[in-house]
């Protein structure tokens, strides 16, 4: 089995910062890429940031310059540093892992962590 577990969400004031963490475990052969998605109330889930094994990154336009995705391969963990948070960043943040397991590429999702930006 594969487990993906997020942590670090919470309530923060506009302009504040939060750091999300996502750890994966299980019989994974290799990681292709990892990402953070979010879903705001009443909206579809959207990609926030992604990072490949080689460290290449991609960000949604709405978070460029404010969010930074990074990974620690030794700890099987990906992070999302969120600065200058805005009310529109509120939502449930989901960690996504695309990994090779048992000869095939598969998608794995965490259960999500709530981020609320409000004064």
N, CA, C and O atoms as a printed pandas DataFrame, in Angstrom:
     atom_number atom_name residue_name chain_id  residue_number  x_coord  y_coord  z_coord
0              1         N          UNK        A               1    0.838   -1.200    0.000
1              2        CA          UNK        A               1    0.000    0.000    0.000
2              3         C          UNK        A               1    0.868    1.242    0.000
3              4         O          UNK        A               1    2.034    1.205    0.392
4              5         N          UNK        A               2    0.282    2.340   -0.446
5              6        CA          UNK        A               2    0.960    3.634   -0.463
6              7         C          UNK        A               2    0.126    4.624    0.354
7              8         O          UNK        A               2   -1.094    4.702    0.213
8              9         N          UNK        A               3    0.810    5.365    1.198
9             10        CA          UNK        A               3    0.136    6.394    1.986
10            11         C          UNK        A               3    0.714    7.755    1.670
11            12         O          UNK        A               3    1.925    7.914    1.518
12            13         N          UNK        A               4   -0.163    8.729    1.574
13            14        CA          UNK        A               4    0.235   10.120    1.339
14            15         C          UNK        A               4   -0.445   10.951    2.419
15            16         O          UNK        A               4   -1.672   10.966    2.514
16            17         N          UNK        A               5    0.341   11.637    3.226
17            18        CA          UNK        A               5   -0.210   12.341    4.382
18            19         C          UNK        A               5    0.283   13.787    4.399
19            20         O          UNK        A               5    1.485   14.053    4.420
20            21         N          UNK        A               6   -0.684   14.719    4.388
21            22        CA          UNK        A               6   -0.354   16.142    4.448
22            23         C          UNK        A               6   -0.425   16.644    5.886
23            24         O          UNK        A               6   -1.098   16.061    6.736
24            25         N          UNK        A               7    0.289   17.740    6.134
25            26        CA          UNK        A               7    0.203   18.421    7.419
26            27         C          UNK        A               7    0.600   19.879    7.228
27            28         O          UNK        A               7    1.198   20.252    6.219
28            29         N          UNK        A               8    0.251   20.699    8.228
29            30        CA          UNK        A               8    0.699   22.087    8.215
30            31         C          UNK        A               8   -0.358   23.113    7.903
31            32         O          UNK        A               8   -0.072   24.310    7.916
32            33         N          UNK        A               9   -1.574   22.684    7.621
33            34        CA          UNK        A               9   -2.623   23.654    7.343
34            35         C          UNK        A               9   -3.048   24.380    8.605
35            36         O          UNK        A               9   -2.608   24.061    9.709
36            37         N          UNK        A              10   -3.926   25.375    8.411
37            38        CA          UNK        A              10   -4.425   26.119    9.558
38            39         C          UNK        A              10   -5.015   27.444    9.161
39            40         O          UNK        A              10   -5.265   27.710    7.985
40            41         N          UNK        A              11   -5.234   28.274   10.165
41            42        CA          UNK        A              11   -5.794   29.608    9.966
42            43         C          UNK        A              11   -4.668   30.631   10.030
43            44         O          UNK        A              11   -3.852   30.608   10.952
44            45         N          UNK        A              12   -4.627   31.521    9.058
45            46        CA          UNK        A              12   -3.590   32.540    9.012
46            47         C          UNK        A              12   -4.194   33.842    8.508
47            48         O          UNK        A              12   -5.142   33.829    7.724
48            49         N          UNK        A              13   -3.652   34.950    8.953
49            50        CA          UNK        A              13   -4.146   36.253    8.505
50            51         C          UNK        A              13   -3.599   36.575    7.125
51            52         O          UNK        A              13   -2.545   36.068    6.742
52            53         N          UNK        A              14   -4.300   37.409    6.379
53            54        CA          UNK        A              14   -3.774   37.841    5.076
54            55         C          UNK        A              14   -2.385   38.444    5.223
55            56         O          UNK        A              14   -2.117   39.217    6.143
56            57         N          UNK        A              15   -1.507   38.072    4.297
57            58        CA          UNK        A              15   -0.123   38.509    4.368
58            59         C          UNK        A              15    0.783   37.577    5.135
59            60         O          UNK        A              15    2.004   37.735    5.117
60            61         N          UNK        A              16    0.197   36.611    5.806
61            62        CA          UNK        A              16    0.965   35.661    6.603
62            63         C          UNK        A              16    1.531   34.523    5.770
63            64         O          UNK        A              16    1.404   34.494    4.545
64            65         N          UNK        A              17    2.162   33.583    6.474
65            66        CA          UNK        A              17    2.819   32.452    5.818
66            67         C          UNK        A              17    2.417   31.132    6.468
67            68         O          UNK        A              17    2.072   31.075    7.648
68            69         N          UNK        A              18    2.469   30.091    5.675
69            70        CA          UNK        A              18    2.280   28.719    6.154
70            71         C          UNK        A              18    3.197   27.813    5.358
71            72         O          UNK        A              18    3.557   28.107    4.218
72            73         N          UNK        A              19    3.566   26.709    5.979
73            74        CA          UNK        A              19    4.359   25.704    5.275
74            75         C          UNK        A              19    3.649   24.362    5.385
75            76         O          UNK        A              19    3.429   23.840    6.478
76            77         N          UNK        A              20    3.297   23.821    4.225
77            78        CA          UNK        A              20    2.658   22.511    4.175
78            79         C          UNK        A              20    3.714   21.444    3.914
79            80         O          UNK        A              20    4.703   21.673    3.218
80            81         N          UNK        A              21    3.474   20.274    4.494
81            82        CA          UNK        A              21    4.355   19.124    4.279
82            83         C          UNK        A              21    3.529   17.945    3.814
83            84         O          UNK        A              21    2.360   17.800    4.170
84            85         N          UNK        A              22    4.163   17.105    3.011
85            86        CA          UNK        A              22    3.490   15.897    2.527
86            87         C          UNK        A              22    4.512   14.777    2.505
87            88         O          UNK        A              22    5.538   14.864    1.830
88            89         N          UNK        A              23    4.220   13.724    3.252
89            90        CA          UNK        A              23    5.107   12.572    3.300
90            91         C          UNK        A              23    4.419   11.363    2.682
91            92         O          UNK        A              23    3.241   11.106    2.930
92            93         N          UNK        A              24    5.168   10.632    1.881
93            94        CA          UNK        A              24    4.611    9.414    1.298
94            95         C          UNK        A              24    5.400    8.202    1.785
95            96         O          UNK        A              24    6.594    8.291    2.071
96            97         N          UNK        A              25    4.714    7.085    1.871
97            98        CA          UNK        A              25    5.351    5.842    2.312
98            99         C          UNK        A              25    4.696    4.676    1.598
99           100         O          UNK        A              25    3.589    4.795    1.074
100          101         N          UNK        A              26    5.382    3.558    1.583
101          102        CA          UNK        A              26    4.853    2.378    0.926
102          103         C          UNK        A              26    5.835    1.817   -0.074
103          104         O          UNK        A              26    6.950    2.316   -0.226
104          105         N          UNK        A              27    5.400    0.767   -0.756
105          106        CA          UNK        A              27    6.290    0.061   -1.668
106          107         C          UNK        A              27    6.309    0.706   -3.052
107          108         O          UNK        A              27    5.875    0.125   -4.047
108          109         N          UNK        A              28    6.826    1.919   -3.071
109          110        CA          UNK        A              28    6.973    2.655   -4.324
110          111         C          UNK        A              28    8.354    2.386   -4.911
111          112         O          UNK        A              28    9.355    2.437   -4.196
112          113         N          UNK        A              29    8.412    2.099   -6.215
113          114        CA          UNK        A              29    9.707    1.871   -6.849
114          115         C          UNK        A              29   10.418    3.190   -7.078
115          116         O          UNK        A              29   11.598    3.332   -6.756
116          117         N          UNK        A              30    9.691    4.171   -7.643
117          118        CA          UNK        A              30   10.294    5.484   -7.885
118          119         C          UNK        A              30    9.202    6.531   -8.006
119          120         O          UNK        A              30    8.061    6.230   -8.358
120          121         N          UNK        A              31    9.576    7.765   -7.707
121          122        CA          UNK        A              31    8.652    8.893   -7.826
122          123         C          UNK        A              31    8.898    9.595   -9.157
123          124         O          UNK        A              31   10.041    9.890   -9.505
124          125         N          UNK        A              32    7.830    9.862   -9.896
125          126        CA          UNK        A              32    7.956   10.620  -11.143
126          127         C          UNK        A              32    7.857   12.111  -10.866
127          128         O          UNK        A              32    8.745   12.884  -11.226
128          129         N          UNK        A              33    6.773   12.503  -10.226
129          130        CA          UNK        A              33    6.661   13.887   -9.792
130          131         C          UNK        A              33    5.661   13.991   -8.656
131          132         O          UNK        A              33    4.856   13.087   -8.430
132          133         N          UNK        A              34    5.724   15.093   -7.952
133          134        CA          UNK        A              34    4.811   15.374   -6.850
134          135         C          UNK        A              34    4.239   16.773   -7.039
135          136         O          UNK        A              34    4.845   17.626   -7.687
136          137         N          UNK        A              35    3.082   16.988   -6.470
137          138        CA          UNK        A              35    2.415   18.275   -6.685
138          139         C          UNK        A              35    1.488   18.606   -5.526
139          140         O          UNK        A              35    1.136   17.753   -4.711
140          141         N          UNK        A              36    1.111   19.861   -5.484
141          142        CA          UNK        A              36    0.066   20.349   -4.596
142          143         C          UNK        A              36   -1.075   20.885   -5.452
143          144         O          UNK        A              36   -0.870   21.646   -6.397
144          145         N          UNK        A              37   -2.267   20.470   -5.094
145          146        CA          UNK        A              37   -3.484   20.985   -5.696
146          147         C          UNK        A              37   -4.324   21.601   -4.577
147          148         O          UNK        A              37   -4.094   21.331   -3.399
148          149         N          UNK        A              38   -5.278   22.414   -4.948
149          150        CA          UNK        A              38   -6.189   22.957   -3.942
150          151         C          UNK        A              38   -7.597   23.038   -4.510
151          152         O          UNK        A              38   -7.821   23.100   -5.719
152          153         N          UNK        A              39   -8.531   23.035   -3.567
153          154        CA          UNK        A              39   -9.931   23.163   -3.958
154          155         C          UNK        A              39  -10.602   24.154   -3.032
155          156         O          UNK        A              39  -10.727   23.917   -1.830
156          157         N          UNK        A              40  -11.028   25.258   -3.599
157          158        CA          UNK        A              40  -11.749   26.273   -2.847
158          159         C          UNK        A              40  -13.228   25.907   -2.804
159          160         O          UNK        A              40  -13.701   25.156   -3.657
160          161         N          UNK        A              41  -13.955   26.418   -1.838
161          162        CA          UNK        A              41  -15.393   26.115   -1.748
162          163         C          UNK        A              41  -16.118   26.467   -3.036
163          164         O          UNK        A              41  -16.005   27.584   -3.539
164          165         N          UNK        A              42  -16.856   25.513   -3.560
165          166        CA          UNK        A              42  -17.642   25.747   -4.765
166          167         C          UNK        A              42  -16.856   25.778   -6.062
167          168         O          UNK        A              42  -17.406   26.093   -7.118
168          169         N          UNK        A              43  -15.571   25.453   -5.990
169          170        CA          UNK        A              43  -14.742   25.489   -7.190
170          171         C          UNK        A              43  -14.101   24.127   -7.452
171          172         O          UNK        A              43  -14.068   23.257   -6.582
172          173         N          UNK        A              44  -13.595   23.969   -8.672
173          174        CA          UNK        A              44  -12.922   22.722   -9.015
174          175         C          UNK        A              44  -11.514   22.698   -8.433
175          176         O          UNK        A              44  -10.921   23.739   -8.151
176          177         N          UNK        A              45  -11.005   21.509   -8.263
177          178        CA          UNK        A              45   -9.634   21.350   -7.802
178          179         C          UNK        A              45   -8.687   21.874   -8.881
179          180         O          UNK        A              45   -8.891   21.634  -10.071
180          181         N          UNK        A              46   -7.644   22.597   -8.446
181          182        CA          UNK        A              46   -6.713   23.165   -9.393
182          183         C          UNK        A              46   -5.279   22.896   -8.960
183          184         O          UNK        A              46   -4.986   22.739   -7.775
184          185         N          UNK        A              47   -4.392   22.846   -9.952
185          186        CA          UNK        A              47   -2.975   22.660   -9.673
186          187         C          UNK        A              47   -2.402   23.944   -9.089
187          188         O          UNK        A              47   -2.652   25.035   -9.601
188          189         N          UNK        A              48   -1.632   23.807   -8.015
189          190        CA          UNK        A              48   -0.953   24.949   -7.404
190          191         C          UNK        A              48    0.520   24.952   -7.804
191          192         O          UNK        A              48    1.044   25.964   -8.268
192          193         N          UNK        A              49    1.179   23.813   -7.622
193          194        CA          UNK        A              49    2.605   23.720   -7.938
194          195         C          UNK        A              49    2.984   22.259   -8.083
195          196         O          UNK        A              49    2.365   21.385   -7.475
196          197         N          UNK        A              50    4.001   21.994   -8.889
197          198        CA          UNK        A              50    4.475   20.631   -9.073
198          199         C          UNK        A              50    5.987   20.633   -9.189
199          200         O          UNK        A              50    6.601   21.635   -9.555
200          201         N          UNK        A              51    6.578   19.481   -8.868
201          202        CA          UNK        A              51    8.031   19.353   -8.896
202          203         C          UNK        A              51    8.406   17.949   -9.347
203          204         O          UNK        A              51    7.841   16.963   -8.873
204          205         N          UNK        A              52    9.368   17.868  -10.270
205          206        CA          UNK        A              52    9.815   16.577  -10.768
206          207         C          UNK        A              52   10.941   16.026   -9.901
207          208         O          UNK        A              52   11.439   16.695   -8.997
208          209         N          UNK        A              53   11.320   14.809  -10.196
209          210        CA          UNK        A              53   12.426   14.194   -9.470
210          211         C          UNK        A              53   13.698   15.006   -9.636
211          212         O          UNK        A              53   14.511   15.110   -8.718
212          213         N          UNK        A              54   13.855   15.576  -10.813
213          214        CA          UNK        A              54   15.053   16.370  -11.084
214          215         C          UNK        A              54   15.021   17.762  -10.510
215          216         O          UNK        A              54   16.005   18.498  -10.592
216          217         N          UNK        A              55   13.886   18.132   -9.922
217          218        CA          UNK        A              55   13.794   19.447   -9.299
218          219         C          UNK        A              55   13.167   20.525  -10.159
219          220         O          UNK        A              55   13.102   21.683   -9.749
220          221         N          UNK        A              56   12.703   20.163  -11.349
221          222        CA          UNK        A              56   12.005   21.157  -12.173
222          223         C          UNK        A              56   10.653   21.469  -11.547
223          224         O          UNK        A              56    9.955   20.579  -11.062
224          225         N          UNK        A              57   10.297   22.752  -11.566
225          226        CA          UNK        A              57    9.059   23.175  -10.918
226          227         C          UNK        A              57    8.146   23.923  -11.880
227          228         O          UNK        A              57    8.579   24.463  -12.899
228          229         N          UNK        A              58    6.875   23.933  -11.520
229          230        CA          UNK        A              58    5.875   24.644  -12.298
230          231         C          UNK        A              58    4.839   25.174  -11.317
231          232         O          UNK        A              58    4.462   24.483  -10.371
232          233         N          UNK        A              59    4.376   26.412  -11.544
233          234        CA          UNK        A              59    3.439   27.042  -10.626
234          235         C          UNK        A              59    2.237   27.609  -11.362
235          236         O          UNK        A              59    2.333   28.017  -12.520
236          237         N          UNK        A              60    1.112   27.628  -10.675
237          238        CA          UNK        A              60   -0.040   28.348  -11.185
238          239         C          UNK        A              60    0.298   29.832  -11.178
239          240         O          UNK        A              60    1.009   30.311  -10.295
240          241         N          UNK        A              61   -0.218   30.558  -12.170
241          242        CA          UNK        A              61    0.077   31.989  -12.258
242          243         C          UNK        A              61   -0.313   32.729  -10.982
243          244         O          UNK        A              61    0.353   33.684  -10.580
244          245         N          UNK        A              62   -1.383   32.286  -10.357
245          246        CA          UNK        A              62   -1.906   32.985   -9.180
246          247         C          UNK        A              62   -0.988   32.905   -7.964
247          248         O          UNK        A              62   -1.141   33.685   -7.025
248          249         N          UNK        A              63   -0.028   31.964   -7.971
249          250        CA          UNK        A              63    0.843   31.807   -6.798
250          251         C          UNK        A              63    2.308   32.088   -7.103
251          252         O          UNK        A              63    3.142   32.060   -6.199
252          253         N          UNK        A              64    2.629   32.358   -8.353
253          254        CA          UNK        A              64    4.022   32.621   -8.725
254          255         C          UNK        A              64    4.581   33.792   -7.921
255          256         O          UNK        A              64    3.936   34.830   -7.777
256          257         N          UNK        A              65    5.787   33.604   -7.404
257          258        CA          UNK        A              65    6.425   34.649   -6.613
258          259         C          UNK        A              65    6.038   34.631   -5.148
259          260         O          UNK        A              65    6.662   35.315   -4.337
260          261         N          UNK        A              66    5.021   33.862   -4.795
261          262        CA          UNK        A              66    4.573   33.794   -3.395
262          263         C          UNK        A              66    4.767   32.402   -2.791
263          264         O          UNK        A              66    5.084   32.272   -1.609
264          265         N          UNK        A              67    4.578   31.375   -3.599
265          266        CA          UNK        A              67    4.679   29.993   -3.125
266          267         C          UNK        A              67    5.947   29.356   -3.677
267          268         O          UNK        A              67    6.406   29.685   -4.771
268          269         N          UNK        A              68    6.504   28.433   -2.889
269          270        CA          UNK        A              68    7.674   27.686   -3.329
270          271         C          UNK        A              68    7.494   26.217   -2.985
271          272         O          UNK        A              68    7.243   25.867   -1.832
272          273         N          UNK        A              69    7.623   25.363   -3.988
273          274        CA          UNK        A              69    7.549   23.930   -3.773
274          275         C          UNK        A              69    8.974   23.374   -3.725
275          276         O          UNK        A              69    9.841   23.791   -4.492
276          277         N          UNK        A              70    9.197   22.437   -2.821
277          278        CA          UNK        A              70   10.507   21.804   -2.705
278          279         C          UNK        A              70   10.315   20.373   -2.228
279          280         O          UNK        A              70    9.237   19.994   -1.770
280          281         N          UNK        A              71   11.372   19.590   -2.343
281          282        CA          UNK        A              71   11.253   18.204   -1.922
282          283         C          UNK        A              71   12.544   17.742   -1.263
283          284         O          UNK        A              71   13.635   18.216   -1.577
284          285         N          UNK        A              72   12.384   16.811   -0.350
285          286        CA          UNK        A              72   13.510   16.162    0.315
286          287         C          UNK        A              72   13.389   14.678   -0.004
287          288         O          UNK        A              72   12.614   13.964    0.633
288          289         N          UNK        A              73   14.143   14.218   -0.977
289          290        CA          UNK        A              73   14.012   12.833   -1.422
290          291         C          UNK        A              73   14.384   11.844   -0.317
291          292         O          UNK        A              73   13.814   10.756   -0.235
292          293         N          UNK        A              74   15.328   12.222    0.519
293          294        CA          UNK        A              74   15.755   11.319    1.596
294          295         C          UNK        A              74   14.635   11.101    2.610
295          296         O          UNK        A              74   14.559   10.050    3.247
296          297         N          UNK        A              75   13.776   12.095    2.753
297          298        CA          UNK        A              75   12.670   12.006    3.708
298          299         C          UNK        A              75   11.343   11.681    3.027
299          300         O          UNK        A              75   10.304   11.626    3.685
300          301         N          UNK        A              76   11.376   11.466    1.708
301          302        CA          UNK        A              76   10.138   11.173    0.962
302          303         C          UNK        A              76    9.074   12.234    1.225
303          304         O          UNK        A              76    7.901   11.920    1.430
304          305         N          UNK        A              77    9.499   13.483    1.215
305          306        CA          UNK        A              77    8.615   14.578    1.604
306          307         C          UNK        A              77    8.682   15.710    0.588
307          308         O          UNK        A              77    9.741   16.025    0.045
308          309         N          UNK        A              78    7.537   16.302    0.351
309          310        CA          UNK        A              78    7.456   17.505   -0.471
310          311         C          UNK        A              78    6.846   18.613    0.379
311          312         O          UNK        A              78    5.977   18.360    1.213
312          313         N          UNK        A              79    7.302   19.826    0.163
313          314        CA          UNK        A              79    6.853   20.970    0.954
314          315         C          UNK        A              79    6.240   22.035    0.051
315          316         O          UNK        A              79    6.541   22.112   -1.140
316          317         N          UNK        A              80    5.386   22.843    0.638
317          318        CA          UNK        A              80    4.862   24.018   -0.046
318          319         C          UNK        A              80    4.961   25.192    0.924
319          320         O          UNK        A              80    4.197   25.287    1.884
320          321         N          UNK        A              81    5.902   26.072    0.659
321          322        CA          UNK        A              81    6.044   27.285    1.449
322          323         C          UNK        A              81    5.156   28.355    0.838
323          324         O          UNK        A              81    5.322   28.722   -0.326
324          325         N          UNK        A              82    4.223   28.850    1.621
325          326        CA          UNK        A              82    3.256   29.822    1.133
326          327         C          UNK        A              82    3.443   31.142    1.874
327          328         O          UNK        A              82    3.252   31.216    3.087
328          329         N          UNK        A              83    3.812   32.164    1.144
329          330        CA          UNK        A              83    4.012   33.497    1.714
330          331         C          UNK        A              83    3.013   34.485    1.125
331          332         O          UNK        A              83    2.389   34.221    0.097
332          333         N          UNK        A              84    2.874   35.612    1.784
333          334        CA          UNK        A              84    1.964   36.664    1.315
334          335         C          UNK        A              84    0.588   36.103    0.985
335          336         O          UNK        A              84    0.033   36.367   -0.081
336          337         N          UNK        A              85    0.061   35.341    1.898
337          338        CA          UNK        A              85   -1.209   34.654    1.649
338          339         C          UNK        A              85   -2.357   35.636    1.505
339          340         O          UNK        A              85   -2.404   36.682    2.153
340          341         N          UNK        A              86   -3.279   35.258    0.632
341          342        CA          UNK        A              86   -4.461   36.063    0.355
342          343         C          UNK        A              86   -5.711   35.257    0.691
343          344         O          UNK        A              86   -5.662   34.033    0.816
344          345         N          UNK        A              87   -6.810   35.948    0.833
345          346        CA          UNK        A              87   -8.072   35.269    1.132
346          347         C          UNK        A              87   -8.413   34.238    0.058
347          348         O          UNK        A              87   -8.986   33.190    0.357
348          349         N          UNK        A              88   -8.062   34.536   -1.180
349          350        CA          UNK        A              88   -8.379   33.618   -2.278
350          351         C          UNK        A              88   -7.506   32.366   -2.282
351          352         O          UNK        A              88   -7.721   31.468   -3.096
352          353         N          UNK        A              89   -6.525   32.296   -1.386
353          354        CA          UNK        A              89   -5.744   31.077   -1.242
354          355         C          UNK        A              89   -6.437   30.055   -0.336
355          356         O          UNK        A              89   -5.972   28.925   -0.185
356          357         N          UNK        A              90   -7.533   30.463    0.250
357          358        CA          UNK        A              90   -8.278   29.567    1.131
358          359         C          UNK        A              90   -8.789   28.356    0.380
359          360         O          UNK        A              90   -9.288   28.467   -0.740
360          361         N          UNK        A              91   -8.659   27.192    1.012
361          362        CA          UNK        A              91   -9.150   25.969    0.405
362          363         C          UNK        A              91   -8.523   24.755    1.056
363          364         O          UNK        A              91   -7.731   24.862    1.992
364          365         N          UNK        A              92   -8.893   23.612    0.543
365          366        CA          UNK        A              92   -8.275   22.367    0.985
366          367         C          UNK        A              92   -7.122   22.055    0.034
367          368         O          UNK        A              92   -7.298   22.010   -1.183
368          369         N          UNK        A              93   -5.964   21.845    0.600
369          370        CA          UNK        A              93   -4.767   21.574   -0.185
370          371         C          UNK        A              93   -4.473   20.079   -0.161
371          372         O          UNK        A              93   -4.380   19.450    0.893
372          373         N          UNK        A              94   -4.332   19.544   -1.359
373          374        CA          UNK        A              94   -4.118   18.108   -1.522
374          375         C          UNK        A              94   -2.720   17.846   -2.090
375          376         O          UNK        A              94   -2.255   18.542   -2.994
376          377         N          UNK        A              95   -2.082   16.848   -1.547
377          378        CA          UNK        A              95   -0.799   16.407   -2.069
378          379         C          UNK        A              95   -1.042   15.301   -3.086
379          380         O          UNK        A              95   -1.875   14.419   -2.880
380          381         N          UNK        A              96   -0.304   15.364   -4.180
381          382        CA          UNK        A              96   -0.432   14.377   -5.261
382          383         C          UNK        A              96    0.949   13.777   -5.548
383          384         O          UNK        A              96    1.955   14.483   -5.620
384          385         N          UNK        A              97    0.961   12.461   -5.706
385          386        CA          UNK        A              97    2.200   11.759   -6.034
386          387         C          UNK        A              97    1.958   10.889   -7.258
387          388         O          UNK        A              97    1.027   10.085   -7.285
388          389         N          UNK        A              98    2.790   11.052   -8.256
389          390        CA          UNK        A              98    2.778   10.146   -9.408
390          391         C          UNK        A              98    4.009    9.260   -9.284
391          392         O          UNK        A              98    5.140    9.745   -9.316
392          393         N          UNK        A              99    3.782    7.962   -9.142
393          394        CA          UNK        A              99    4.886    7.060   -8.830
394          395         C          UNK        A              99    4.815    5.780   -9.642
395          396         O          UNK        A              99    3.763    5.383  -10.145
396          397         N          UNK        A             100    5.956    5.162   -9.748
397          398        CA          UNK        A             100    6.041    3.867  -10.428
398          399         C          UNK        A             100    5.981    2.797   -9.342
399          400         O          UNK        A             100    6.769    2.796   -8.396
400          401         N          UNK        A             101    5.031    1.898   -9.506
401          402        CA          UNK        A             101    4.831    0.847   -8.514
402          403         C          UNK        A             101    4.346   -0.399   -9.225
403          404         O          UNK        A             101    3.369   -0.363   -9.973
404          405         N          UNK        A             102    5.025   -1.483   -8.989
405          406        CA          UNK        A             102    4.643   -2.771   -9.581
406          407         C          UNK        A             102    4.534   -2.677  -11.103
407          408         O          UNK        A             102    3.617   -3.230  -11.710
408          409         N          UNK        A             103    5.485   -1.968  -11.705
409          410        CA          UNK        A             103    5.569   -1.951  -13.156
410          411         C          UNK        A             103    4.667   -0.957  -13.867
411          412         O          UNK        A             103    4.609   -0.945  -15.097
412          413         N          UNK        A             104    3.962   -0.124  -13.115
413          414        CA          UNK        A             104    3.088    0.844  -13.768
414          415         C          UNK        A             104    3.109    2.163  -13.016
415          416         O          UNK        A             104    3.402    2.208  -11.821
416          417         N          UNK        A             105    2.793    3.243  -13.736
417          418        CA          UNK        A             105    2.691    4.564  -13.117
418          419         C          UNK        A             105    1.286    4.731  -12.536
419          420         O          UNK        A             105    0.290    4.409  -13.184
420          421         N          UNK        A             106    1.226    5.224  -11.339
421          422        CA          UNK        A             106   -0.063    5.383  -10.668
422          423         C          UNK        A             106   -0.138    6.720   -9.948
423          424         O          UNK        A             106    0.879    7.341   -9.639
424          425         N          UNK        A             107   -1.376    7.149   -9.689
425          426        CA          UNK        A             107   -1.635    8.407   -8.995
426          427         C          UNK        A             107   -2.026    8.116   -7.556
427          428         O          UNK        A             107   -2.780    7.185   -7.272
428          429         N          UNK        A             108   -1.494    8.937   -6.653
429          430        CA          UNK        A             108   -1.846    8.798   -5.240
430          431         C          UNK        A             108   -2.149   10.187   -4.676
431          432         O          UNK        A             108   -1.447   11.158   -4.958
432          433         N          UNK        A             109   -3.204   10.254   -3.878
433          434        CA          UNK        A             109   -3.636   11.519   -3.284
434          435         C          UNK        A             109   -3.692   11.407   -1.771
435          436         O          UNK        A             109   -4.017   10.361   -1.211
436          437         N          UNK        A             110   -3.362   12.524   -1.126
437          438        CA          UNK        A             110   -3.595   12.616    0.307
438          439         C          UNK        A             110   -5.035   13.022    0.561
439          440         O          UNK        A             110   -5.797   13.277   -0.371
440          441         N          UNK        A             111   -5.396   13.078    1.833
441          442        CA          UNK        A             111   -6.779   13.413    2.193
442          443         C          UNK        A             111   -7.004   14.913    2.275
443          444         O          UNK        A             111   -8.147   15.359    2.377
444          445         N          UNK        A             112   -5.951   15.687    2.233
445          446        CA          UNK        A             112   -6.086   17.135    2.208
446          447         C          UNK        A             112   -5.893   17.782    3.566
447          448         O          UNK        A             112   -6.120   17.174    4.612
448          449         N          UNK        A             113   -5.468   19.033    3.517
449          450        CA          UNK        A             113   -5.324   19.826    4.737
450          451         C          UNK        A             113   -5.925   21.211    4.476
451          452         O          UNK        A             113   -5.690   21.816    3.430
452          453         N          UNK        A             114   -6.694   21.693    5.434
453          454        CA          UNK        A             114   -7.418   22.959    5.257
454          455         C          UNK        A             114   -6.500   24.152    5.503
455          456         O          UNK        A             114   -5.780   24.213    6.499
456          457         N          UNK        A             115   -6.545   25.092    4.571
457          458        CA          UNK        A             115   -5.860   26.372    4.729
458          459         C          UNK        A             115   -6.921   27.469    4.665
459          460         O          UNK        A             115   -7.665   27.574    3.690
460          461         N          UNK        A             116   -6.976   28.274    5.706
461          462        CA          UNK        A             116   -7.936   29.373    5.757
462          463         C          UNK        A             116   -7.188   30.670    5.975
463          464         O          UNK        A             116   -6.458   30.826    6.954
464          465         N          UNK        A             117   -7.376   31.602    5.048
465          466        CA          UNK        A             117   -6.739   32.916    5.148
466          467         C          UNK        A             117   -7.837   33.931    5.434
467          468         O          UNK        A             117   -8.681   34.226    4.588
468          469         N          UNK        A             118   -7.796   34.449    6.642
469          470        CA          UNK        A             118   -8.858   35.354    7.074
470          471         C          UNK        A             118   -8.375   36.202    8.237
471          472         O          UNK        A             118   -7.557   35.770    9.049
472          473         N          UNK        A             119   -8.902   37.426    8.300
473          474        CA          UNK        A             119   -8.581   38.301    9.417
474          475         C          UNK        A             119   -9.627   38.168   10.514
475          476         O          UNK        A             119   -9.528   38.832   11.546
